[in-house]
Short mmCIF file of C-alpha atoms in Angstrom, two decimals:
data_model
loop_
_atom_site.label_atom_id
_atom_site.label_comp_id
_atom_site.label_asym_id
_atom_site.label_seq_id
_atom_site.Cartn_x
_atom_site.Cartn_y
_atom_site.Cartn_z
CA UNK A 752 -1.99 -16.34 -0.81
CA UNK A 753 -4.29 -17.46 2.04
CA UNK A 754 -6.00 -15.49 4.47
CA UNK A 755 -4.51 -12.20 5.94
CA UNK A 756 -5.29 -11.54 9.21
CA UNK A 757 -5.74 -7.85 10.21
CA UNK A 758 -4.81 -5.47 13.60
CA UNK A 759 -7.68 -6.52 15.26
CA UNK A 760 -7.27 -10.57 15.08
CA UNK A 761 -3.96 -9.95 15.62
CA UNK A 762 -5.34 -8.61 19.31
CA UNK A 763 -7.79 -11.25 19.61
CA UNK A 764 -5.59 -14.14 19.06
CA UNK A 765 -2.89 -12.40 22.05
CA UNK A 766 -6.32 -11.81 24.33
CA UNK A 767 -7.29 -15.74 23.73
CA UNK A 768 -3.64 -17.06 24.63
CA UNK A 769 -3.05 -14.50 27.33
CA UNK A 770 -6.14 -16.50 29.51
CA UNK A 771 -5.04 -18.53 32.04
CA UNK A 772 -7.18 -21.76 30.73
CA UNK A 773 -5.68 -21.12 27.56
CA UNK A 774 -1.88 -20.66 28.35
CA UNK A 775 -1.63 -24.52 28.03
CA UNK A 776 -1.75 -24.02 24.23
CA UNK A 777 0.96 -21.44 23.85
CA UNK A 778 3.25 -23.03 26.27
CA UNK A 779 2.77 -26.22 24.18
CA UNK A 780 3.09 -24.58 21.07
CA UNK A 781 6.54 -23.57 22.28
CA UNK A 782 7.87 -26.47 23.47
CA UNK A 783 6.47 -28.67 20.01
CA UNK A 784 8.71 -25.86 17.47
CA UNK A 785 11.30 -26.20 19.41
CA UNK A 786 11.62 -29.89 19.49
CA UNK A 787 10.49 -29.71 15.73
CA UNK A 788 13.19 -27.08 14.91
CA UNK A 789 15.86 -29.15 16.61
CA UNK A 790 18.17 -25.89 17.52
CA UNK A 791 21.70 -26.16 18.15
CA UNK A 792 24.01 -23.84 19.96
CA UNK A 793 24.67 -20.81 18.48
CA UNK A 794 22.12 -20.94 15.99
CA UNK A 795 19.49 -18.03 15.16
CA UNK A 796 16.01 -17.48 14.41
CA UNK A 797 14.48 -14.69 12.09
CA UNK A 798 10.77 -14.57 12.34
CA UNK A 799 9.63 -12.26 9.56
CA UNK A 800 6.11 -11.25 9.60
CA UNK A 801 4.89 -14.49 11.40
CA UNK A 802 1.94 -13.35 13.07
CA UNK A 803 1.79 -11.27 16.38
CA UNK A 804 5.52 -12.02 17.77
CA UNK A 805 4.31 -14.09 20.64
CA UNK A 806 6.05 -16.94 19.48
CA UNK A 807 9.63 -15.84 18.72
CA UNK A 808 9.26 -14.04 22.47
CA UNK A 809 8.22 -17.27 23.80
CA UNK A 810 11.36 -19.04 21.55
CA UNK A 811 13.83 -16.01 23.26
CA UNK A 812 12.85 -16.49 26.61
CA UNK A 813 13.78 -20.19 26.37
CA UNK A 814 17.22 -18.86 25.77
#
């Protein structure tokens, strides 16, 4: 198995993405993820232990 992130690193990850200058990276990550997933109306996403949850929240905010 690969590297396991702990709570301290999760907090640092969220703090980095919350910086105004870094927010564009997160916005791009959301756009690219949606483009790759090619979701159809009515489909759902299941996020199980995939990081801090920010990506799932960002995807949910897009509708």
